[in-house]
Amino acid sequence: MAILIKSEREIELIRHSCKLLAQVHEELREAIKPGVSTKDIDTLGEKLIRDMGCTPNFLNYNGYPASICVSVNEEVVHGIPRKDRILKEGDIVSLDCGLIYKGYHSDAARTYGVGPIAPELEQLIKETENSFWEGIKKAKAGNHLFEISAAIDDYISQFGYGIVTDLVGHGVGTALHEDPQIPNFRQPRRGPKLQKGMTLAIEPMINLGRSDVEWLDDDWTVVAEDGLPSAHYENTILITDGEPEVLTILD
Ligand code: MF3
Ligand code: CO
């Protein structure tokens, strides 16, 4: 499949989808505290999305059983919310969420500390986000896609973290996952040329320890093989002739 270039009308719809998602993330952030279950977060997220008249795009996606992926500590992504998984002080938790507005998808993820957390975890979260911002400095029309990948890789390499290589970012539009795949690590090729009107989810997943991951028996939850914590930061962006527009943040 080719990388789709969105029309102005489509961009307006994706932009709105993304703004609504940014509001959902704001509210979810406030719900993160010790004693809350990962299922509580999913229940709240689904309600917020449906109250906006939108649909959670993760729910039933390839059989995924929830609206929000809630991944705690060594869980990298796609953690399944559970009533008996209670957040406690010192944990870090990644919330990955998306929605559909008038047929158009949005996708974004954040990682938070639960109460006070260890300084090395604060730094992991901060540098994971920073790597996104480093990556998208290359995200403009005329550049090549894998310049984004290389910029994330180069930035992260100074910390000795493990970049997850088994999962990648992607295009976003009338489907949650469109072409292209967007690795968070250096590629031997420069990849497709970026064009104005592409909408892309850039999502570095960064491990405190080694980059190796494995899948739990639930066939969804991806965990760091060495058991060390992992962070995730994702926004849906729009390629323009100038600076990219980061769609899933509030102004
Ligand atoms: N944001 C996630 C991703 O791009 C979507 C998760 S799909 C789900 O990989 F099925 F796990 F919800
Ligand atoms: Co995504």
PDB file of N, CA, C and O in Angstrom, residues 113-180:
ATOM      1  N   GLY A 113       4.610   8.880  35.876  1.00  0.00           N
ATOM      2  CA  GLY A 113       4.961   8.279  37.155  1.00  0.00           C
ATOM      3  C   GLY A 113       3.717   8.229  38.031  1.00  0.00           C
ATOM      4  O   GLY A 113       2.850   9.095  37.943  1.00  0.00           O
ATOM      5  N   VAL A 114       3.650   7.215  38.887  1.00  0.00           N
ATOM      6  CA  VAL A 114       2.565   7.131  39.875  1.00  0.00           C
ATOM      7  C   VAL A 114       3.141   7.654  41.189  1.00  0.00           C
ATOM      8  O   VAL A 114       4.008   6.998  41.783  1.00  0.00           O
ATOM      9  N   GLY A 115       2.698   8.844  41.587  1.00  0.00           N
ATOM     10  CA  GLY A 115       3.324   9.486  42.747  1.00  0.00           C
ATOM     11  C   GLY A 115       4.796   9.727  42.459  1.00  0.00           C
ATOM     12  O   GLY A 115       5.214   9.746  41.295  1.00  0.00           O
ATOM     13  N   PRO A 116       5.604   9.909  43.521  1.00  0.00           N
ATOM     14  CA  PRO A 116       7.040  10.127  43.292  1.00  0.00           C
ATOM     15  C   PRO A 116       7.688   8.841  42.744  1.00  0.00           C
ATOM     16  O   PRO A 116       7.342   7.745  43.177  1.00  0.00           O
ATOM     17  N   ILE A 117       8.581   9.014  41.783  1.00  0.00           N
ATOM     18  CA  ILE A 117       9.276   7.855  41.199  1.00  0.00           C
ATOM     19  C   ILE A 117      10.778   8.091  41.242  1.00  0.00           C
ATOM     20  O   ILE A 117      11.230   9.222  41.448  1.00  0.00           O
ATOM     21  N   ALA A 118      11.549   7.031  41.033  1.00  0.00           N
ATOM     22  CA  ALA A 118      13.016   7.122  41.063  1.00  0.00           C
ATOM     23  C   ALA A 118      13.502   8.094  39.986  1.00  0.00           C
ATOM     24  O   ALA A 118      12.929   8.144  38.895  1.00  0.00           O
ATOM     25  N   PRO A 119      14.572   8.862  40.290  1.00  0.00           N
ATOM     26  CA  PRO A 119      15.114   9.809  39.304  1.00  0.00           C
ATOM     27  C   PRO A 119      15.455   9.150  37.969  1.00  0.00           C
ATOM     28  O   PRO A 119      15.262   9.751  36.908  1.00  0.00           O
ATOM     29  N   GLU A 120      15.937   7.914  37.990  1.00  0.00           N
ATOM     30  CA  GLU A 120      16.291   7.262  36.710  1.00  0.00           C
ATOM     31  C   GLU A 120      15.044   6.989  35.865  1.00  0.00           C
ATOM     32  O   GLU A 120      15.118   6.929  34.641  1.00  0.00           O
ATOM     33  N   LEU A 121      13.889   6.850  36.533  1.00  0.00           N
ATOM     34  CA  LEU A 121      12.647   6.646  35.785  1.00  0.00           C
ATOM     35  C   LEU A 121      12.116   7.973  35.260  1.00  0.00           C
ATOM     36  O   LEU A 121      11.599   8.040  34.135  1.00  0.00           O
ATOM     37  N   GLU A 122      12.236   9.032  36.070  1.00  0.00           N
ATOM     38  CA  GLU A 122      11.898  10.383  35.584  1.00  0.00           C
ATOM     39  C   GLU A 122      12.680  10.668  34.307  1.00  0.00           C
ATOM     40  O   GLU A 122      12.142  11.189  33.327  1.00  0.00           O
ATOM     41  N   GLN A 123      13.959  10.316  34.338  1.00  0.00           N
ATOM     42  CA  GLN A 123      14.795  10.622  33.180  1.00  0.00           C
ATOM     43  C   GLN A 123      14.406   9.774  31.973  1.00  0.00           C
ATOM     44  O   GLN A 123      14.354  10.267  30.837  1.00  0.00           O
ATOM     45  N   LEU A 124      14.108   8.499  32.218  1.00  0.00           N
ATOM     46  CA  LEU A 124      13.686   7.624  31.115  1.00  0.00           C
ATOM     47  C   LEU A 124      12.449   8.199  30.413  1.00  0.00           C
ATOM     48  O   LEU A 124      12.381   8.256  29.176  1.00  0.00           O
ATOM     49  N   ILE A 125      11.477   8.637  31.223  1.00  0.00           N
ATOM     50  CA  ILE A 125      10.240   9.193  30.654  1.00  0.00           C
ATOM     51  C   ILE A 125      10.548  10.465  29.867  1.00  0.00           C
ATOM     52  O   ILE A 125      10.072  10.662  28.743  1.00  0.00           O
ATOM     53  N   LYS A 126      11.364  11.331  30.480  1.00  0.00           N
ATOM     54  CA  LYS A 126      11.674  12.615  29.843  1.00  0.00           C
ATOM     55  C   LYS A 126      12.438  12.422  28.534  1.00  0.00           C
ATOM     56  O   LYS A 126      12.124  13.032  27.510  1.00  0.00           O
ATOM     57  N   GLU A 127      13.428  11.549  28.538  1.00  0.00           N
ATOM     58  CA  GLU A 127      14.249  11.373  27.335  1.00  0.00           C
ATOM     59  C   GLU A 127      13.482  10.618  26.237  1.00  0.00           C
ATOM     60  O   GLU A 127      13.758  10.810  25.051  1.00  0.00           O
ATOM     61  N   THR A 128      12.543   9.769  26.626  1.00  0.00           N
ATOM     62  CA  THR A 128      11.704   9.119  25.615  1.00  0.00           C
ATOM     63  C   THR A 128      10.891  10.177  24.879  1.00  0.00           C
ATOM     64  O   THR A 128      10.822  10.186  23.641  1.00  0.00           O
ATOM     65  N   GLU A 129      10.303  11.113  25.652  1.00  0.00           N
ATOM     66  CA  GLU A 129       9.577  12.212  25.005  1.00  0.00           C
ATOM     67  C   GLU A 129      10.528  13.073  24.168  1.00  0.00           C
ATOM     68  O   GLU A 129      10.212  13.434  23.026  1.00  0.00           O
ATOM     69  N   ASN A 130      11.680  13.391  24.740  1.00  0.00           N
ATOM     70  CA  ASN A 130      12.641  14.225  23.992  1.00  0.00           C
ATOM     71  C   ASN A 130      13.026  13.589  22.663  1.00  0.00           C
ATOM     72  O   ASN A 130      13.231  14.285  21.661  1.00  0.00           O
ATOM     73  N   SER A 131      13.135  12.255  22.645  1.00  0.00           N
ATOM     74  CA  SER A 131      13.541  11.585  21.396  1.00  0.00           C
ATOM     75  C   SER A 131      12.479  11.771  20.314  1.00  0.00           C
ATOM     76  O   SER A 131      12.803  11.863  19.119  1.00  0.00           O
ATOM     77  N   PHE A 132      11.217  11.833  20.725  1.00  0.00           N
ATOM     78  CA  PHE A 132      10.152  12.148  19.765  1.00  0.00           C
ATOM     79  C   PHE A 132      10.388  13.520  19.147  1.00  0.00           C
ATOM     80  O   PHE A 132      10.356  13.702  17.928  1.00  0.00           O
ATOM     81  N   TRP A 133      10.667  14.515  20.005  1.00  0.00           N
ATOM     82  CA  TRP A 133      10.849  15.883  19.503  1.00  0.00           C
ATOM     83  C   TRP A 133      12.102  15.985  18.639  1.00  0.00           C
ATOM     84  O   TRP A 133      12.130  16.725  17.651  1.00  0.00           O
ATOM     85  N   GLU A 134      13.145  15.245  18.995  1.00  0.00           N
ATOM     86  CA  GLU A 134      14.340  15.199  18.145  1.00  0.00           C
ATOM     87  C   GLU A 134      13.995  14.597  16.787  1.00  0.00           C
ATOM     88  O   GLU A 134      14.405  15.106  15.748  1.00  0.00           O
ATOM     89  N   GLY A 135      13.244  13.499  16.813  1.00  0.00           N
ATOM     90  CA  GLY A 135      12.884  12.808  15.569  1.00  0.00           C
ATOM     91  C   GLY A 135      12.107  13.709  14.633  1.00  0.00           C
ATOM     92  O   GLY A 135      12.398  13.773  13.424  1.00  0.00           O
ATOM     93  N   ILE A 136      11.143  14.431  15.180  1.00  0.00           N
ATOM     94  CA  ILE A 136      10.269  15.183  14.269  1.00  0.00           C
ATOM     95  C   ILE A 136      10.910  16.480  13.769  1.00  0.00           C
ATOM     96  O   ILE A 136      10.351  17.135  12.901  1.00  0.00           O
ATOM     97  N   LYS A 137      12.098  16.803  14.281  1.00  0.00           N
ATOM     98  CA  LYS A 137      12.827  17.909  13.635  1.00  0.00           C
ATOM     99  C   LYS A 137      13.102  17.581  12.167  1.00  0.00           C
ATOM    100  O   LYS A 137      13.305  18.476  11.353  1.00  0.00           O
ATOM    101  N   LYS A 138      13.153  16.296  11.842  1.00  0.00           N
ATOM    102  CA  LYS A 138      13.415  15.850  10.463  1.00  0.00           C
ATOM    103  C   LYS A 138      12.127  15.645   9.668  1.00  0.00           C
ATOM    104  O   LYS A 138      12.175  15.267   8.491  1.00  0.00           O
ATOM    105  N   ALA A 139      10.979  15.832  10.334  1.00  0.00           N
ATOM    106  CA  ALA A 139       9.698  15.479   9.706  1.00  0.00           C
ATOM    107  C   ALA A 139       9.156  16.644   8.882  1.00  0.00           C
ATOM    108  O   ALA A 139       8.241  17.347   9.315  1.00  0.00           O
ATOM    109  N   LYS A 140       9.751  16.856   7.721  1.00  0.00           N
ATOM    110  CA  LYS A 140       9.194  17.877   6.842  1.00  0.00           C
ATOM    111  C   LYS A 140       9.277  17.426   5.395  1.00  0.00           C
ATOM    112  O   LYS A 140      10.133  16.598   5.028  1.00  0.00           O
ATOM    113  N   ALA A 141       8.388  17.975   4.581  1.00  0.00           N
ATOM    114  CA  ALA A 141       8.305  17.599   3.165  1.00  0.00           C
ATOM    115  C   ALA A 141       9.671  17.748   2.507  1.00  0.00           C
ATOM    116  O   ALA A 141      10.369  18.745   2.722  1.00  0.00           O
ATOM    117  N   GLY A 142      10.042  16.738   1.743  1.00  0.00           N
ATOM    118  CA  GLY A 142      11.321  16.755   1.034  1.00  0.00           C
ATOM    119  C   GLY A 142      12.384  15.922   1.723  1.00  0.00           C
ATOM    120  O   GLY A 142      13.293  15.403   1.077  1.00  0.00           O
ATOM    121  N   ASN A 143      12.297  15.815   3.061  1.00  0.00           N
ATOM    122  CA  ASN A 143      13.191  14.898   3.772  1.00  0.00           C
ATOM    123  C   ASN A 143      12.723  13.464   3.544  1.00  0.00           C
ATOM    124  O   ASN A 143      11.648  13.230   3.003  1.00  0.00           O
ATOM    125  N   HIS A 144      13.528  12.515   4.028  1.00  0.00           N
ATOM    126  CA  HIS A 144      13.158  11.103   3.897  1.00  0.00           C
ATOM    127  C   HIS A 144      12.769  10.534   5.261  1.00  0.00           C
ATOM    128  O   HIS A 144      13.308  10.927   6.293  1.00  0.00           O
ATOM    129  N   LEU A 145      11.833   9.590   5.202  1.00  0.00           N
ATOM    130  CA  LEU A 145      11.223   9.068   6.430  1.00  0.00           C
ATOM    131  C   LEU A 145      12.256   8.584   7.446  1.00  0.00           C
ATOM    132  O   LEU A 145      12.129   8.866   8.643  1.00  0.00           O
ATOM    133  N   PHE A 146      13.272   7.861   6.974  1.00  0.00           N
ATOM    134  CA  PHE A 146      14.166   7.227   7.946  1.00  0.00           C
ATOM    135  C   PHE A 146      15.155   8.207   8.562  1.00  0.00           C
ATOM    136  O   PHE A 146      15.918   7.842   9.458  1.00  0.00           O
ATOM    137  N   GLU A 147      15.119   9.473   8.121  1.00  0.00           N
ATOM    138  CA  GLU A 147      15.865  10.510   8.845  1.00  0.00           C
ATOM    139  C   GLU A 147      15.252  10.699  10.235  1.00  0.00           C
ATOM    140  O   GLU A 147      15.955  11.029  11.196  1.00  0.00           O
ATOM    141  N   ILE A 148      13.941  10.503  10.324  1.00  0.00           N
ATOM    142  CA  ILE A 148      13.276  10.573  11.634  1.00  0.00           C
ATOM    143  C   ILE A 148      13.792   9.423  12.512  1.00  0.00           C
ATOM    144  O   ILE A 148      14.180   9.625  13.670  1.00  0.00           O
ATOM    145  N   SER A 149      13.820   8.230  11.939  1.00  0.00           N
ATOM    146  CA  SER A 149      14.287   7.037  12.667  1.00  0.00           C
ATOM    147  C   SER A 149      15.705   7.243  13.194  1.00  0.00           C
ATOM    148  O   SER A 149      16.007   6.949  14.354  1.00  0.00           O
ATOM    149  N   ALA A 150      16.572   7.741  12.326  1.00  0.00           N
ATOM    150  CA  ALA A 150      17.978   7.926  12.696  1.00  0.00           C
ATOM    151  C   ALA A 150      18.122   8.984  13.784  1.00  0.00           C
ATOM    152  O   ALA A 150      18.945   8.836  14.702  1.00  0.00           O
ATOM    153  N   ALA A 151      17.318  10.037  13.716  1.00  0.00           N
ATOM    154  CA  ALA A 151      17.417  11.115  14.704  1.00  0.00           C
ATOM    155  C   ALA A 151      17.004  10.614  16.096  1.00  0.00           C
ATOM    156  O   ALA A 151      17.615  10.975  17.106  1.00  0.00           O
ATOM    157  N   ILE A 152      15.975   9.772  16.143  1.00  0.00           N
ATOM    158  CA  ILE A 152      15.560   9.194  17.427  1.00  0.00           C
ATOM    159  C   ILE A 152      16.678   8.311  17.965  1.00  0.00           C
ATOM    160  O   ILE A 152      17.083   8.401  19.135  1.00  0.00           O
ATOM    161  N   ASP A 153      17.211   7.462  17.100  1.00  0.00           N
ATOM    162  CA  ASP A 153      18.290   6.535  17.466  1.00  0.00           C
ATOM    163  C   ASP A 153      19.507   7.314  17.987  1.00  0.00           C
ATOM    164  O   ASP A 153      20.037   7.027  19.072  1.00  0.00           O
ATOM    165  N   ASP A 154      19.930   8.312  17.240  1.00  0.00           N
ATOM    166  CA  ASP A 154      21.115   9.087  17.624  1.00  0.00           C
ATOM    167  C   ASP A 154      20.908   9.750  18.981  1.00  0.00           C
ATOM    168  O   ASP A 154      21.814   9.788  19.809  1.00  0.00           O
ATOM    169  N   TYR A 155      19.709  10.282  19.206  1.00  0.00           N
ATOM    170  CA  TYR A 155      19.460  10.967  20.462  1.00  0.00           C
ATOM    171  C   TYR A 155      19.491   9.979  21.632  1.00  0.00           C
ATOM    172  O   TYR A 155      20.135  10.222  22.656  1.00  0.00           O
ATOM    173  N   ILE A 156      18.816   8.843  21.467  1.00  0.00           N
ATOM    174  CA  ILE A 156      18.701   7.880  22.564  1.00  0.00           C
ATOM    175  C   ILE A 156      20.036   7.210  22.880  1.00  0.00           C
ATOM    176  O   ILE A 156      20.309   6.842  24.028  1.00  0.00           O
ATOM    177  N   SER A 157      20.895   7.081  21.877  1.00  0.00           N
ATOM    178  CA  SER A 157      22.126   6.295  22.060  1.00  0.00           C
ATOM    179  C   SER A 157      23.005   6.848  23.182  1.00  0.00           C
ATOM    180  O   SER A 157      23.706   6.093  23.849  1.00  0.00           O
ATOM    181  N   GLN A 158      22.925   8.158  23.448  1.00  0.00           N
ATOM    182  CA  GLN A 158      23.786   8.747  24.486  1.00  0.00           C
ATOM    183  C   GLN A 158      23.423   8.281  25.901  1.00  0.00           C
ATOM    184  O   GLN A 158      24.234   8.441  26.825  1.00  0.00           O
ATOM    185  N   PHE A 159      22.240   7.715  26.093  1.00  0.00           N
ATOM    186  CA  PHE A 159      21.809   7.334  27.441  1.00  0.00           C
ATOM    187  C   PHE A 159      22.024   5.859  27.750  1.00  0.00           C
ATOM    188  O   PHE A 159      21.839   5.429  28.884  1.00  0.00           O
ATOM    189  N   GLY A 160      22.356   5.072  26.745  1.00  0.00           N
ATOM    190  CA  GLY A 160      22.536   3.641  26.962  1.00  0.00           C
ATOM    191  C   GLY A 160      21.230   2.882  27.128  1.00  0.00           C
ATOM    192  O   GLY A 160      21.217   1.751  27.599  1.00  0.00           O
ATOM    193  N   TYR A 161      20.124   3.495  26.749  1.00  0.00           N
ATOM    194  CA  TYR A 161      18.826   2.807  26.815  1.00  0.00           C
ATOM    195  C   TYR A 161      18.701   1.820  25.652  1.00  0.00           C
ATOM    196  O   TYR A 161      19.423   1.911  24.663  1.00  0.00           O
ATOM    197  N   GLY A 162      17.717   0.940  25.767  1.00  0.00           N
ATOM    198  CA  GLY A 162      17.427   0.005  24.679  1.00  0.00           C
ATOM    199  C   GLY A 162      16.226   0.476  23.875  1.00  0.00           C
ATOM    200  O   GLY A 162      15.124   0.609  24.413  1.00  0.00           O
ATOM    201  N   ILE A 163      16.449   0.735  22.594  1.00  0.00           N
ATOM    202  CA  ILE A 163      15.331   1.119  21.721  1.00  0.00           C
ATOM    203  C   ILE A 163      14.616  -0.153  21.275  1.00  0.00           C
ATOM    204  O   ILE A 163      15.258  -1.077  20.758  1.00  0.00           O
ATOM    205  N   VAL A 164      13.314  -0.200  21.479  1.00  0.00           N
ATOM    206  CA  VAL A 164      12.544  -1.364  21.047  1.00  0.00           C
ATOM    207  C   VAL A 164      12.491  -1.378  19.518  1.00  0.00           C
ATOM    208  O   VAL A 164      12.090  -0.388  18.897  1.00  0.00           O
ATOM    209  N   THR A 165      12.908  -2.492  18.926  1.00  0.00           N
ATOM    210  CA  THR A 165      12.966  -2.578  17.468  1.00  0.00           C
ATOM    211  C   THR A 165      11.876  -3.487  16.887  1.00  0.00           C
ATOM    212  O   THR A 165      11.686  -3.517  15.670  1.00  0.00           O
ATOM    213  N   ASP A 166      11.165  -4.208  17.756  1.00  0.00           N
ATOM    214  CA  ASP A 166      10.132  -5.141  17.265  1.00  0.00           C
ATOM    215  C   ASP A 166       8.809  -4.451  16.963  1.00  0.00           C
ATOM    216  O   ASP A 166       7.893  -5.082  16.416  1.00  0.00           O
ATOM    217  N   LEU A 167       8.674  -3.184  17.348  1.00  0.00           N
ATOM    218  CA  LEU A 167       7.433  -2.438  17.133  1.00  0.00           C
ATOM    219  C   LEU A 167       7.803  -1.077  16.561  1.00  0.00           C
ATOM    220  O   LEU A 167       8.872  -0.541  16.868  1.00  0.00           O
ATOM    221  N   VAL A 168       6.914  -0.523  15.744  1.00  0.00           N
ATOM    222  CA  VAL A 168       7.242   0.692  14.991  1.00  0.00           C
ATOM    223  C   VAL A 168       6.048   1.651  14.946  1.00  0.00           C
ATOM    224  O   VAL A 168       4.915   1.259  15.245  1.00  0.00           O
ATOM    225  N   GLY A 169       6.295   2.888  14.553  1.00  0.00           N
ATOM    226  CA  GLY A 169       5.223   3.838  14.279  1.00  0.00           C
ATOM    227  C   GLY A 169       4.625   3.554  12.899  1.00  0.00           C
ATOM    228  O   GLY A 169       5.028   2.614  12.208  1.00  0.00           O
ATOM    229  N   HIS A 170       3.694   4.411  12.487  1.00  0.00           N
ATOM    230  CA  HIS A 170       2.855   4.068  11.325  1.00  0.00           C
ATOM    231  C   HIS A 170       2.083   5.285  10.826  1.00  0.00           C
ATOM    232  O   HIS A 170       1.904   6.255  11.562  1.00  0.00           O
ATOM    233  N   GLY A 171       1.553   5.169   9.600  1.00  0.00           N
ATOM    234  CA  GLY A 171       0.599   6.157   9.112  1.00  0.00           C
ATOM    235  C   GLY A 171      -0.724   6.016   9.849  1.00  0.00           C
ATOM    236  O   GLY A 171      -1.032   4.969  10.412  1.00  0.00           O
ATOM    237  N   VAL A 172      -1.503   7.120   9.852  1.00  0.00           N
ATOM    238  CA  VAL A 172      -2.817   7.145  10.517  1.00  0.00           C
ATOM    239  C   VAL A 172      -3.805   7.835   9.578  1.00  0.00           C
ATOM    240  O   VAL A 172      -3.460   8.853   8.966  1.00  0.00           O
ATOM    241  N   GLY A 173      -5.017   7.309   9.462  1.00  0.00           N
ATOM    242  CA  GLY A 173      -6.001   7.960   8.594  1.00  0.00           C
ATOM    243  C   GLY A 173      -7.377   7.348   8.784  1.00  0.00           C
ATOM    244  O   GLY A 173      -7.924   7.390   9.873  1.00  0.00           O
ATOM    245  N   THR A 174      -7.926   6.749   7.725  1.00  0.00           N
ATOM    246  CA  THR A 174      -9.191   6.034   7.872  1.00  0.00           C
ATOM    247  C   THR A 174      -8.952   4.660   8.490  1.00  0.00           C
ATOM    248  O   THR A 174      -9.903   3.954   8.793  1.00  0.00           O
ATOM    249  N   ALA A 175      -7.706   4.294   8.651  1.00  0.00           N
ATOM    250  CA  ALA A 175      -7.339   3.103   9.430  1.00  0.00           C
ATOM    251  C   ALA A 175      -6.370   3.536  10.525  1.00  0.00           C
ATOM    252  O   ALA A 175      -5.659   4.535  10.376  1.00  0.00           O
ATOM    253  N   LEU A 176      -6.351   2.759  11.606  1.00  0.00           N
ATOM    254  CA  LEU A 176      -5.410   3.054  12.707  1.00  0.00           C
ATOM    255  C   LEU A 176      -3.973   2.875  12.238  1.00  0.00           C
ATOM    256  O   LEU A 176      -3.102   3.674  12.576  1.00  0.00           O
ATOM    257  N   HIS A 177      -3.742   1.817  11.500  1.00  0.00           N
ATOM    258  CA  HIS A 177      -2.388   1.536  11.014  1.00  0.00           C
ATOM    259  C   HIS A 177      -2.373   1.565   9.497  1.00  0.00           C
ATOM    260  O   HIS A 177      -2.904   0.692   8.839  1.00  0.00           O
ATOM    261  N   GLU A 178      -1.765   2.615   8.953  1.00  0.00           N
ATOM    262  CA  GLU A 178      -1.561   2.699   7.507  1.00  0.00           C
ATOM    263  C   GLU A 178      -0.062   2.619   7.242  1.00  0.00           C
ATOM    264  O   GLU A 178       0.752   2.771   8.151  1.00  0.00           O
ATOM    265  N   ASP A 179       0.302   2.462   5.986  1.00  0.00           N
ATOM    266  CA  ASP A 179       1.703   2.632   5.602  1.00  0.00           C
ATOM    267  C   ASP A 179       2.082   4.085   5.844  1.00  0.00           C
ATOM    268  O   ASP A 179       1.213   4.959   5.745  1.00  0.00           O
ATOM    269  N   PRO A 180       3.326   4.383   6.116  1.00  0.00           N
ATOM    270  CA  PRO A 180       4.477   3.482   6.184  1.00  0.00           C
ATOM    271  C   PRO A 180       4.700   2.989   7.612  1.00  0.00           C
ATOM    272  O   PRO A 180       4.137   3.554   8.552  1.00  0.00           O
TER     273      PRO A 180
END
